[in-house]
Short mmCIF file of C-alpha atoms in Angstrom, two decimals:
data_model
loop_
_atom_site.label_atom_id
_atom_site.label_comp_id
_atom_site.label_asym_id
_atom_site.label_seq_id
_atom_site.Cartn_x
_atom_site.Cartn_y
_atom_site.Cartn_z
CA UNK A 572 0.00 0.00 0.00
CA UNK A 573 3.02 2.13 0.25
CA UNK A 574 3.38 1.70 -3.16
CA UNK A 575 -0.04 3.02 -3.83
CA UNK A 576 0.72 6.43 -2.02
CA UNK A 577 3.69 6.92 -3.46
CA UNK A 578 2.05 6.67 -7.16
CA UNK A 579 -0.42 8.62 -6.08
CA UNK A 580 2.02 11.43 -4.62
CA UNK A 581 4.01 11.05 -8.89
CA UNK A 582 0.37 11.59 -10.21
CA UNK A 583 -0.37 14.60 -8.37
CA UNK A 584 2.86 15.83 -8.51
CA UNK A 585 2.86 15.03 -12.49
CA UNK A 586 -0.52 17.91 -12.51
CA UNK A 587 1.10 20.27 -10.79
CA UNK A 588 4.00 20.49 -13.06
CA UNK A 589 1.64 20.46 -16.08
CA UNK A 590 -0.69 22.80 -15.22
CA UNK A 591 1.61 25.67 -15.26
CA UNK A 592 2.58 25.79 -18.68
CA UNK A 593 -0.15 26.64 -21.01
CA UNK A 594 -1.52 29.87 -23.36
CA UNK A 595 -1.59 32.86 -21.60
CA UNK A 596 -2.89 36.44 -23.41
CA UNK A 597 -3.46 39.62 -21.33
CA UNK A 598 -5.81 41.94 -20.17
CA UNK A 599 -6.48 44.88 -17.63
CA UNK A 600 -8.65 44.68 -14.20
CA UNK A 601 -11.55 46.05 -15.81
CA UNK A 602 -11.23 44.12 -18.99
CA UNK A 603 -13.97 41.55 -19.62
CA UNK A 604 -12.77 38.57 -22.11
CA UNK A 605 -15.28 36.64 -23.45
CA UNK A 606 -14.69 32.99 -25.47
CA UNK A 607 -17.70 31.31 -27.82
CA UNK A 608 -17.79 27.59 -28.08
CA UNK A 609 -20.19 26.23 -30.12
CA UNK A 610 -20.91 22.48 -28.80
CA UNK A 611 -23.66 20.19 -29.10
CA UNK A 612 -26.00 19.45 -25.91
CA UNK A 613 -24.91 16.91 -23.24
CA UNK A 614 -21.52 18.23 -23.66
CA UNK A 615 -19.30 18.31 -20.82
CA UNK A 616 -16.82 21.75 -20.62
CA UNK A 617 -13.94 21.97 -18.16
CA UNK A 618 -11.73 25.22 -18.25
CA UNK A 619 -8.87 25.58 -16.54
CA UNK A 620 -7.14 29.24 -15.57
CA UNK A 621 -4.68 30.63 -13.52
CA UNK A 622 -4.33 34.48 -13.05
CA UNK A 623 -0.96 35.84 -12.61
CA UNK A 624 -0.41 40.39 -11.55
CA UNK A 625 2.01 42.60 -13.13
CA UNK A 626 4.67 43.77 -10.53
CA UNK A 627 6.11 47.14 -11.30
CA UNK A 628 8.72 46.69 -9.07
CA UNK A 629 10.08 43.50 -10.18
CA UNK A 630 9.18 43.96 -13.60
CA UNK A 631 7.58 40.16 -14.16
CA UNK A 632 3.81 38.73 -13.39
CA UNK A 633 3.86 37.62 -10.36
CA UNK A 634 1.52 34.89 -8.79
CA UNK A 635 -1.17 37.03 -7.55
CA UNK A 636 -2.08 37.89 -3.93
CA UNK A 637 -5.65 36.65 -2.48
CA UNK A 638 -7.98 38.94 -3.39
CA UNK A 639 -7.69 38.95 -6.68
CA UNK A 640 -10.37 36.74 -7.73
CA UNK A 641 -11.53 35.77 -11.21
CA UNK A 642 -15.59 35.97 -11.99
CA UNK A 643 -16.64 33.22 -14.70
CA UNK A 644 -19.68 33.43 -16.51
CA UNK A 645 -20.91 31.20 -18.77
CA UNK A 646 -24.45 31.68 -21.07
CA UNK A 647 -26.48 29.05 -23.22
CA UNK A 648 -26.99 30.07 -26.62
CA UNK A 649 -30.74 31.36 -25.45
CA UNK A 650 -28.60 34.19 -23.36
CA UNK A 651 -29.64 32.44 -20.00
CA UNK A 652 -26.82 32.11 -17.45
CA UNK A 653 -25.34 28.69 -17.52
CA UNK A 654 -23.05 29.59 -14.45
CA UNK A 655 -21.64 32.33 -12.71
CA UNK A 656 -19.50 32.00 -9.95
CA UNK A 657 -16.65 33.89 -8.57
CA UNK A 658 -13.07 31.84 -8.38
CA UNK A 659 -9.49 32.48 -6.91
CA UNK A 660 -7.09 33.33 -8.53
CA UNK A 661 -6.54 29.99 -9.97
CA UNK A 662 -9.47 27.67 -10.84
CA UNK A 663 -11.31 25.04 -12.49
CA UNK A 664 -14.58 25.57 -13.76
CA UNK A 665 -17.11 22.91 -15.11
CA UNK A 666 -20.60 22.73 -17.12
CA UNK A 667 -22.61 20.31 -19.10
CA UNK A 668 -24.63 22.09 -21.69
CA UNK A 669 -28.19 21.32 -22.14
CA UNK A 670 -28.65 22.92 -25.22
CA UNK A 671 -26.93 22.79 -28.30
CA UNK A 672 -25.07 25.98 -29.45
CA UNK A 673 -23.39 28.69 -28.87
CA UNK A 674 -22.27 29.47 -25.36
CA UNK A 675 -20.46 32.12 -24.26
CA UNK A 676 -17.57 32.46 -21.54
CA UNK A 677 -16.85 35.30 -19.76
CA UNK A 678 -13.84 36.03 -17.41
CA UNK A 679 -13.27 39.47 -15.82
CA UNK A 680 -11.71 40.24 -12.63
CA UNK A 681 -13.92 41.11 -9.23
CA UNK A 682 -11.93 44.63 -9.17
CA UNK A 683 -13.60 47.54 -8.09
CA UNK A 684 -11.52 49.96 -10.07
CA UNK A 685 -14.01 52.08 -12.82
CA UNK A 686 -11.53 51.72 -15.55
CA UNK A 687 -8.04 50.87 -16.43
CA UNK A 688 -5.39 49.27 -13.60
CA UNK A 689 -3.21 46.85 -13.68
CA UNK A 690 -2.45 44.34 -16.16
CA UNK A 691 -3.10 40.35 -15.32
CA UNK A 692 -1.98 37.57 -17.10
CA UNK A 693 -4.49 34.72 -17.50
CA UNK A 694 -3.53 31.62 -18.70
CA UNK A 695 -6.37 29.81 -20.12
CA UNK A 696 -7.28 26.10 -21.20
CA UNK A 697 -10.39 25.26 -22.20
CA UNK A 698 -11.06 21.06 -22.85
CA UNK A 699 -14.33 20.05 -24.22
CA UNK A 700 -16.23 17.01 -24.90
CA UNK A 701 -13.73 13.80 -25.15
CA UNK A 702 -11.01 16.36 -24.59
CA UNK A 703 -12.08 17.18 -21.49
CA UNK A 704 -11.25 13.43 -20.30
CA UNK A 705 -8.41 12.34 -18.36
CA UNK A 706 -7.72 9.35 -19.17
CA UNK A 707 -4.82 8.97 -16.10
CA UNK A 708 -7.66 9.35 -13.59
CA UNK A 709 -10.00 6.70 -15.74
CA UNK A 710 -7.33 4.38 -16.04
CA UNK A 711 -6.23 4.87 -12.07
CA UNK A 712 -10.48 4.64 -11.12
CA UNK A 713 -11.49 1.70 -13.37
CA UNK A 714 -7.77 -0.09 -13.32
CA UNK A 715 -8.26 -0.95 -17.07
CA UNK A 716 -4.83 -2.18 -19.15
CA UNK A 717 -3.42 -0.15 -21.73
CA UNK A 718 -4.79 -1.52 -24.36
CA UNK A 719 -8.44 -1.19 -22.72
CA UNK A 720 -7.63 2.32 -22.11
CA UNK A 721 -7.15 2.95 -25.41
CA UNK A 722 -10.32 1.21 -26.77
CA UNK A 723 -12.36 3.47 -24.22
CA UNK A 724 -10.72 6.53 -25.84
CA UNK A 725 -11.62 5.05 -29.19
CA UNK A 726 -15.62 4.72 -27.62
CA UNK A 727 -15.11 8.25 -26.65
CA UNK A 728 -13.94 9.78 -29.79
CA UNK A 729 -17.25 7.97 -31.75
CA UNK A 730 -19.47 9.20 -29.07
CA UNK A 731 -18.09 12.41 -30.22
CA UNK A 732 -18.10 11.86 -33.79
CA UNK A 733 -21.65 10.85 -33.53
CA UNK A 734 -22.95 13.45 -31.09
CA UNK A 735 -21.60 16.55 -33.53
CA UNK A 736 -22.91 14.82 -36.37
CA UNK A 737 -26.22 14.96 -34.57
CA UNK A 738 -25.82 18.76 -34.02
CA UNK A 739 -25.14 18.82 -37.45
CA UNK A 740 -28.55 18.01 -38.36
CA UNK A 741 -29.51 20.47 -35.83
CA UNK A 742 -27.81 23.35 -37.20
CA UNK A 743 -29.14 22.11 -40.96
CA UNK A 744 -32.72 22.34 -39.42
CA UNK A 745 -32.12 25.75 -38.36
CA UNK A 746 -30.45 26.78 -41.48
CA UNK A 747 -32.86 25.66 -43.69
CA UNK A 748 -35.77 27.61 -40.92
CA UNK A 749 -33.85 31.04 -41.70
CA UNK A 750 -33.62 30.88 -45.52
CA UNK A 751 -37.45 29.53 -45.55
CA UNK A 752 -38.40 32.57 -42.98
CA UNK A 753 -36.05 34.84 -45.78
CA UNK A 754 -37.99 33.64 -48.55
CA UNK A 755 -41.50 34.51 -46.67
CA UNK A 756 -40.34 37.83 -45.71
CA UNK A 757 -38.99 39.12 -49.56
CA UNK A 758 -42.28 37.77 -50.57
CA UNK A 759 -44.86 39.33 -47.85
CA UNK A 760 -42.74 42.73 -48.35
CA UNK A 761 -42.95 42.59 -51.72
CA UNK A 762 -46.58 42.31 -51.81
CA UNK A 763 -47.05 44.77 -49.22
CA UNK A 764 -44.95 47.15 -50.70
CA UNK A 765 -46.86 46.82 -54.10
CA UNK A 766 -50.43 47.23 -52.43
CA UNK A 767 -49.16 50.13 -50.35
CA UNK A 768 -47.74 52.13 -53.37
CA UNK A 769 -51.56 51.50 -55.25
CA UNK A 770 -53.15 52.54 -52.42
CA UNK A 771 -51.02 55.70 -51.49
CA UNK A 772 -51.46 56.45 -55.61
CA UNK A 773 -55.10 56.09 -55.45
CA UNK A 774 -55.41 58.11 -52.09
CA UNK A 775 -53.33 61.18 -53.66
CA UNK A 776 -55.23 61.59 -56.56
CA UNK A 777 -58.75 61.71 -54.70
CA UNK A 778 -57.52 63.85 -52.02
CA UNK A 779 -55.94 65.94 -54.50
CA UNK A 780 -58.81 65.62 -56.86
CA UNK A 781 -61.04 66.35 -53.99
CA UNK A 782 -58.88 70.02 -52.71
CA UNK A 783 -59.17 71.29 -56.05
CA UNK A 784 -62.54 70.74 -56.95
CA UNK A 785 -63.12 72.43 -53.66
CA UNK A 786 -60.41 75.52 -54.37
CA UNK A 787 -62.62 75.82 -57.82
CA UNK A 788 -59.54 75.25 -60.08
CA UNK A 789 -61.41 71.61 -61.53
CA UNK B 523 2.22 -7.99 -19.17
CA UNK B 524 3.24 -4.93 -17.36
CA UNK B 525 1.06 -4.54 -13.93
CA UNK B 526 -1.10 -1.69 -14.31
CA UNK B 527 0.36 0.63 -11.57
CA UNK B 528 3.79 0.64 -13.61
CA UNK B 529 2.15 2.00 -16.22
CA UNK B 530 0.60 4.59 -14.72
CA UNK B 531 4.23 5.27 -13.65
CA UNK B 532 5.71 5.00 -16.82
CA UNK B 533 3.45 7.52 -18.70
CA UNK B 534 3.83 10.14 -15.51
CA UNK B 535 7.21 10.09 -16.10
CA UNK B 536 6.98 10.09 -20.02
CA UNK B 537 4.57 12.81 -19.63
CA UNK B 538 7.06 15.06 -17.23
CA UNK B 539 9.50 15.43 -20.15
CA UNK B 540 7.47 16.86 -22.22
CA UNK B 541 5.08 19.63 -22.01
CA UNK B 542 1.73 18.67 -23.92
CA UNK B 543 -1.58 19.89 -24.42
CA UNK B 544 -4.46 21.02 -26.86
CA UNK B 545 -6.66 24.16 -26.96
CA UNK B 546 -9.37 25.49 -28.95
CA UNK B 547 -10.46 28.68 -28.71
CA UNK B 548 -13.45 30.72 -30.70
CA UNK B 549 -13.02 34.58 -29.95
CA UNK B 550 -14.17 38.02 -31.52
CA UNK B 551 -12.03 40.37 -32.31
CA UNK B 552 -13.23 43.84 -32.53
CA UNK B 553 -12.64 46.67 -35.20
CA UNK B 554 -9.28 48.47 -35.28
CA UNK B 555 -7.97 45.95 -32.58
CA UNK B 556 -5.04 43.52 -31.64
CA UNK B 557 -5.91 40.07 -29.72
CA UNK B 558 -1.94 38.58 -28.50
CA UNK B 559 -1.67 35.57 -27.20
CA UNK B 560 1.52 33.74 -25.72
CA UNK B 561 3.15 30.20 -25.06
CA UNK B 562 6.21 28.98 -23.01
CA UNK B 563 7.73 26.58 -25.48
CA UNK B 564 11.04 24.02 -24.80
CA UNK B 565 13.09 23.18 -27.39
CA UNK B 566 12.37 20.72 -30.48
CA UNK B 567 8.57 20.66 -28.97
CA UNK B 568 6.44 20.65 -32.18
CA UNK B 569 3.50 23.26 -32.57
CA UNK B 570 0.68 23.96 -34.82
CA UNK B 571 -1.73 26.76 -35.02
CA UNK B 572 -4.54 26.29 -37.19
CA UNK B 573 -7.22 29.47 -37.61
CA UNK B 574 -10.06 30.22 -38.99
CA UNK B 575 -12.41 33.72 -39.66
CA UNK B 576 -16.22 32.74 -39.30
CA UNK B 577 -18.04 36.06 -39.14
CA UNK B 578 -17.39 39.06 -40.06
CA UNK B 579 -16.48 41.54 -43.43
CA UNK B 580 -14.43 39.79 -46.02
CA UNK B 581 -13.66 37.25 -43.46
CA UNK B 582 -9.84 37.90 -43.15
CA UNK B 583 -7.42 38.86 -40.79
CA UNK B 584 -3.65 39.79 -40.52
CA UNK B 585 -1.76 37.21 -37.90
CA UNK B 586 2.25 37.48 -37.10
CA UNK B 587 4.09 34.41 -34.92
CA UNK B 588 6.57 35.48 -33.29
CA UNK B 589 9.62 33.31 -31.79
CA UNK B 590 11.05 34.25 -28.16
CA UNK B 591 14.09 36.22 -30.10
CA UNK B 592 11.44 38.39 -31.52
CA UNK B 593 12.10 36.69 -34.70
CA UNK B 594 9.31 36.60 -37.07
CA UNK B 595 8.19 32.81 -37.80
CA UNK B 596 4.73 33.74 -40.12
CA UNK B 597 3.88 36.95 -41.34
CA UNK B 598 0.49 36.87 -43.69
CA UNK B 599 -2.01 39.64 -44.00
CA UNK B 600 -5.96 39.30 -44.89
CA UNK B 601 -5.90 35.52 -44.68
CA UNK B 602 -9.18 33.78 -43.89
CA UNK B 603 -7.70 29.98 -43.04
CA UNK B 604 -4.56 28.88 -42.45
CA UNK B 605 -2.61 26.39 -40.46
CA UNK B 606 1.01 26.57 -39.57
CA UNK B 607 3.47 23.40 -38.57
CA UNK B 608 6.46 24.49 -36.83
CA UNK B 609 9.39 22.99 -34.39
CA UNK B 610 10.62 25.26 -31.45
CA UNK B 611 14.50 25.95 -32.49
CA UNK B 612 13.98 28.12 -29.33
CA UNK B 613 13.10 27.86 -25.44
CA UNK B 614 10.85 30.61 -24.35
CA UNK B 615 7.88 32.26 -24.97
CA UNK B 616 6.47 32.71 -28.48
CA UNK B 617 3.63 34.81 -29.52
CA UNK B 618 1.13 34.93 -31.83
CA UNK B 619 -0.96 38.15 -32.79
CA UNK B 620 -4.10 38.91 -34.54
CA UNK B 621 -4.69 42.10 -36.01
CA UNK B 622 -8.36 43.84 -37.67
CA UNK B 623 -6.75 47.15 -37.48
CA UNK B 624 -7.43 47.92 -40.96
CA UNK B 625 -11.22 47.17 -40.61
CA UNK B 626 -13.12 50.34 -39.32
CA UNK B 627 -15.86 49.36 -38.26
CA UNK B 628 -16.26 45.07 -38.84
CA UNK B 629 -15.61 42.57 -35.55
CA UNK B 630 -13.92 39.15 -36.74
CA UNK B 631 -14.83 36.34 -34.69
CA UNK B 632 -12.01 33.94 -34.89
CA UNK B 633 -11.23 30.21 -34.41
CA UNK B 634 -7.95 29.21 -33.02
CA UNK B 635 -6.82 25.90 -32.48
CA UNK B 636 -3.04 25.54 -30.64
CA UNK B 637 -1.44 22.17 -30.11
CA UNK B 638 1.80 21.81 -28.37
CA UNK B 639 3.00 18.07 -29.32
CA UNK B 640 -0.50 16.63 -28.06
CA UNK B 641 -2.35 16.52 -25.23
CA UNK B 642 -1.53 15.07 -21.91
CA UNK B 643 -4.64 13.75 -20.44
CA UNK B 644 -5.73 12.89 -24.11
CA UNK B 645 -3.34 11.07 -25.30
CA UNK B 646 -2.52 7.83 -24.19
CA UNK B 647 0.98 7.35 -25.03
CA UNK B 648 3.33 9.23 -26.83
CA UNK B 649 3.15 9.08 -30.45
CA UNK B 650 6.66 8.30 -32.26
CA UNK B 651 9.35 6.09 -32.14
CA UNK B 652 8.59 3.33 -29.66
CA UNK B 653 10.75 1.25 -27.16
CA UNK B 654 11.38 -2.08 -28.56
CA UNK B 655 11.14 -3.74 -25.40
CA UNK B 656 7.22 -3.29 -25.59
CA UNK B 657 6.44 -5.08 -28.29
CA UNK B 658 3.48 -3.35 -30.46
CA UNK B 659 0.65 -6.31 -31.03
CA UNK B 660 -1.08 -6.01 -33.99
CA UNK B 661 -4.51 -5.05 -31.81
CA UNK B 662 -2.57 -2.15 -30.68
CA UNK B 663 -1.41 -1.14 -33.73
CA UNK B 664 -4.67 -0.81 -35.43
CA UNK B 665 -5.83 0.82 -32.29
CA UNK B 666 -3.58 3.69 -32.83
CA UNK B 667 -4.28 3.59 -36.41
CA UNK B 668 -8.13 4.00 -35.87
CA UNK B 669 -7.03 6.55 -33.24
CA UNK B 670 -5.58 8.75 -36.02
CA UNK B 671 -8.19 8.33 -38.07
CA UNK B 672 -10.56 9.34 -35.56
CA UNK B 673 -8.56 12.72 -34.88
CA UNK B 674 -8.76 13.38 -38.46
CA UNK B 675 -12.15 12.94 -38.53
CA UNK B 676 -13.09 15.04 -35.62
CA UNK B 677 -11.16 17.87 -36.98
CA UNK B 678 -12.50 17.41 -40.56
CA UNK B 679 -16.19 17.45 -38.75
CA UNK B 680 -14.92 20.79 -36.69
CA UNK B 681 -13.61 22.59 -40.05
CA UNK B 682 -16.97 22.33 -41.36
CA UNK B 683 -19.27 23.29 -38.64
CA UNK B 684 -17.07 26.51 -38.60
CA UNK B 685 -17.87 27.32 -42.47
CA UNK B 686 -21.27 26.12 -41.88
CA UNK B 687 -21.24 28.77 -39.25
CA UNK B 688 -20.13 31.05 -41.74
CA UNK B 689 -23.18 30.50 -44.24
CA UNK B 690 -25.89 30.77 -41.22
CA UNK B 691 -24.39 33.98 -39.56
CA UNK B 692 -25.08 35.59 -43.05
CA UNK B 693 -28.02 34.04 -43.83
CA UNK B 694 -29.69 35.37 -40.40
CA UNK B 695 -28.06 38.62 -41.11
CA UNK B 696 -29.84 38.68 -44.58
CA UNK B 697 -32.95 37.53 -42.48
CA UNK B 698 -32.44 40.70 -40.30
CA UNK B 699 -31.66 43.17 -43.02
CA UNK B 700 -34.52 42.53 -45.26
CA UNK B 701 -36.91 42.61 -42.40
CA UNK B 702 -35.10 45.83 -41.31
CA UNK B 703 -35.00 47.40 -44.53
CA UNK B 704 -38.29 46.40 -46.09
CA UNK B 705 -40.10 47.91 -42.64
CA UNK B 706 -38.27 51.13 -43.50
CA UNK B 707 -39.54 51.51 -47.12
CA UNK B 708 -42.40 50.60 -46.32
CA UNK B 709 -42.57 53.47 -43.98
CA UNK B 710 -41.12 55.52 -46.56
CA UNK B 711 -43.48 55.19 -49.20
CA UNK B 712 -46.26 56.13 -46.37
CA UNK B 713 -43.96 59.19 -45.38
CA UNK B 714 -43.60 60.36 -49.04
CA UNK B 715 -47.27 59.87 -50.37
CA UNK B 716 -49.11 61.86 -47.03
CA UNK B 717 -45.89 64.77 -47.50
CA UNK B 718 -46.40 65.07 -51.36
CA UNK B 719 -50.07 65.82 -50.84
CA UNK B 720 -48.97 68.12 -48.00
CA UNK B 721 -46.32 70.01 -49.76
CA UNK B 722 -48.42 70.32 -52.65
CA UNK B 723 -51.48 71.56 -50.56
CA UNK B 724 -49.13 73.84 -49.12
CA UNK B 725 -48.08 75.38 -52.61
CA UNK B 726 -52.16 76.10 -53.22
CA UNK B 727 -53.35 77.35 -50.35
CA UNK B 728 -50.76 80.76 -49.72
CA UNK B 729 -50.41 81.81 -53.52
CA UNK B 730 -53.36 81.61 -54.85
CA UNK B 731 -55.04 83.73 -52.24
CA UNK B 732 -52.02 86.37 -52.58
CA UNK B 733 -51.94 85.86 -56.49
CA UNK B 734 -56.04 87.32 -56.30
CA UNK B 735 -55.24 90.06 -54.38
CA UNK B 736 -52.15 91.38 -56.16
CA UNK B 737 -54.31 90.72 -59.62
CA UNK B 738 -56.68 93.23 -58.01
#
């Protein structure tokens, strides 16, 4: 059992070193970054960050003091919000999406400056649907061989395959709904436009028919 | 047959030497503006950015990769799609940059997809030249070959959900515009018959009243 804790001390030591490499882009306290993921529903979403201060004095980022906290909001493609919670400075943040689409992240920092201030560095990772699965923790959980592990990332990948494709047909639907609703709308218009032009033609020349006759000029 | 818990130990410590991971990201840009974004890279660690424009204008955008020397590795202006393969000659951190400052007034939304080698918790084992002392069964090789395949497949199926994206963000901005712009002419014509009659009206009723007296 020594053994075990050992491994298990590797493994977590193994995360540790890998989660603090990754792609990092920059923006000011105020600054509200928002990412859009378009995924198909039942879709599970992990995003990882880690938020990092400028330090004037020492001229590098600096792993940021508590308080600095990172707000993460997340909306379903109908604008409803998904989740919204408020993080440290480094976090992990999870959703399943219920609905198909686009959904929206949002990170900003809780600072209560009004504008400008300092400049953070966020380093960002966002994993979704069969990328979002560790297969070290899988493997450790189920004890499968290598070879099994490797057939369950296989079943994952054409659960993938098959649950965009599924979207697909979604997004075809909702195509074809647009360019029908297009078609209506030229053609209602149209017609409306038409009648309206009679009509106003037809209303000018009796009103106008109708002031002269009564200025005695007809 | 290796027990289970020295594997786990043998991929940790494959997995420390090399620094591994996947991200897509889908991200507007907005007019006249800059979007940076930045990687700590070791040496002879292979990268690829691939990118893609769905919405907006002519559906291009300038990008610039820069190395940690500040040397410049990609330098393309107005592209719409483009993916670039490249090995790290250098440790440190290299940049990437997107630019719509010559758009006035369009927002891009962008697609960027950034692999470093592959991804840790995705990947089973490292891809490349293997240790003979395992010896590769034919099960597993297939397995890695359907593997591949797979990838390919899932990034074939993401390429064209973003041009599909394309077509339907300007086929519900056409649905907008002519609901938009017919409503307005319609309007218009309203506007223009009722202030013809007016203006003409208008023309009647002043002169001709001061054209009789003057006659007089």
């Amino acid at each position: 059992m020594g053994n075990q804790s050992f491994l298990s001390v590797v493994f977590i030591l193994v995360q540790l070193i890998l989660t603090t490499h990754s792609l990092y882009f920059h923006i000011r306290e105020t600054e509200r970054k928002c990412f859009i993921e378009e995924i198909p529903d039942q879709t599970l979403v992990i995003g990882k960050y880690k938020v990092e201060l400028f330090d004037a004095n020492s001229n590098t980022y600096l792993p940021s003091t508590p308080g600095i906290g990172m707000h993460v909001e997340v909306k379903d493609p109908d604008e409803k919000v998904v989740l919204s919670k408020l993080y440290t400075s480094e976090g992990r943040f999870t959703f399943t999406s219920h609905i198909p689409g686009e959904h929206v992240i949002c990170l900003y920092s809780n600072s209560t400056a009004w504008f400008g201030g300092q400049q953070l560095r966020v380093h960002l990772d966002i994993d979704i649907g069969e990328h979002a699965i560790d297969y070290q923790q899988v493997s450790a959980k189920e004890k499968l061989t290598e070879l099994q592990l490797r057939v369950r990332q296989l079943l994952d990948q054409v659960e993938q395959i098959s649950k965009e494709q599924n979207y697909q047909r979604y997004r075809e639907e909702r195509f074809r709904a647009t360019s029908e609703s297009t078609n209506q709308r030229v053609l209602w218009w149209s017609i409306a436009q038409l009648l309206i032009l009679v009509i106003a033609g037809f209303w000018q020349m009796r009103h106008l028919k109708g002031f002269f006759e009564a200025k005695k000029l007809v | 047959m290796l027990p289970w818990e020295f594997n786990i130990l043998l991929v940790s410590v494959i997995l420390l030497l090399k620094k591994i991971y996947a991200n897509e990201l889908t991200f507007e840009l907005p007019d006249n503006a800059k979007e940076c974004f930045h990687d700590n890279l070791k040496i002879g660690s292979h990268f690829t950015l691939e990118f893609q424009v769905i919405t907006g204008g002519n559906y291009d955008v300038d990008l610039e990769l820069k190395s940690p020397t500040g040397k410049i590795l990609y330098r393309e202006t107005k592209r719409q799609y483009d993916q670039i393969e490249k090995t790290a000659e250098e440790a440190g951190v290299y940049q990437f940059c997107f630019s719509n400052e010559f758009s006035t007034f369009t927002h891009k939304t962008i697609y960027i997809d950034w692999k470093v080698d592959g991804d840790p918790e995705h990947e089973i084992t490292q891809p490349g030249p293997r240790v003979a002392e395992s010896a590769l069964t034919m099960i597993e090789r297939n397995v890695e070959r359907i593997h591949e395949n797979l990838e390919k497949s899932i990034d074939y199926q993401t390429h064209h959900r973003l041009r599909e994206a394309t077509g339907r963000a300007r086929a519900e901005d056409l649905n907008q515009r002519v609901q938009d712009w017919s409503l307005g002419q319609f309007m218009l014509i309203i506007f223009v018959a009722i202030g013809t009659v007016l203006l003409l009206r208008s023309f009647f009723s002043d002169r001709k009243t001061s054209n009789m007296t003057w006659n007089r």
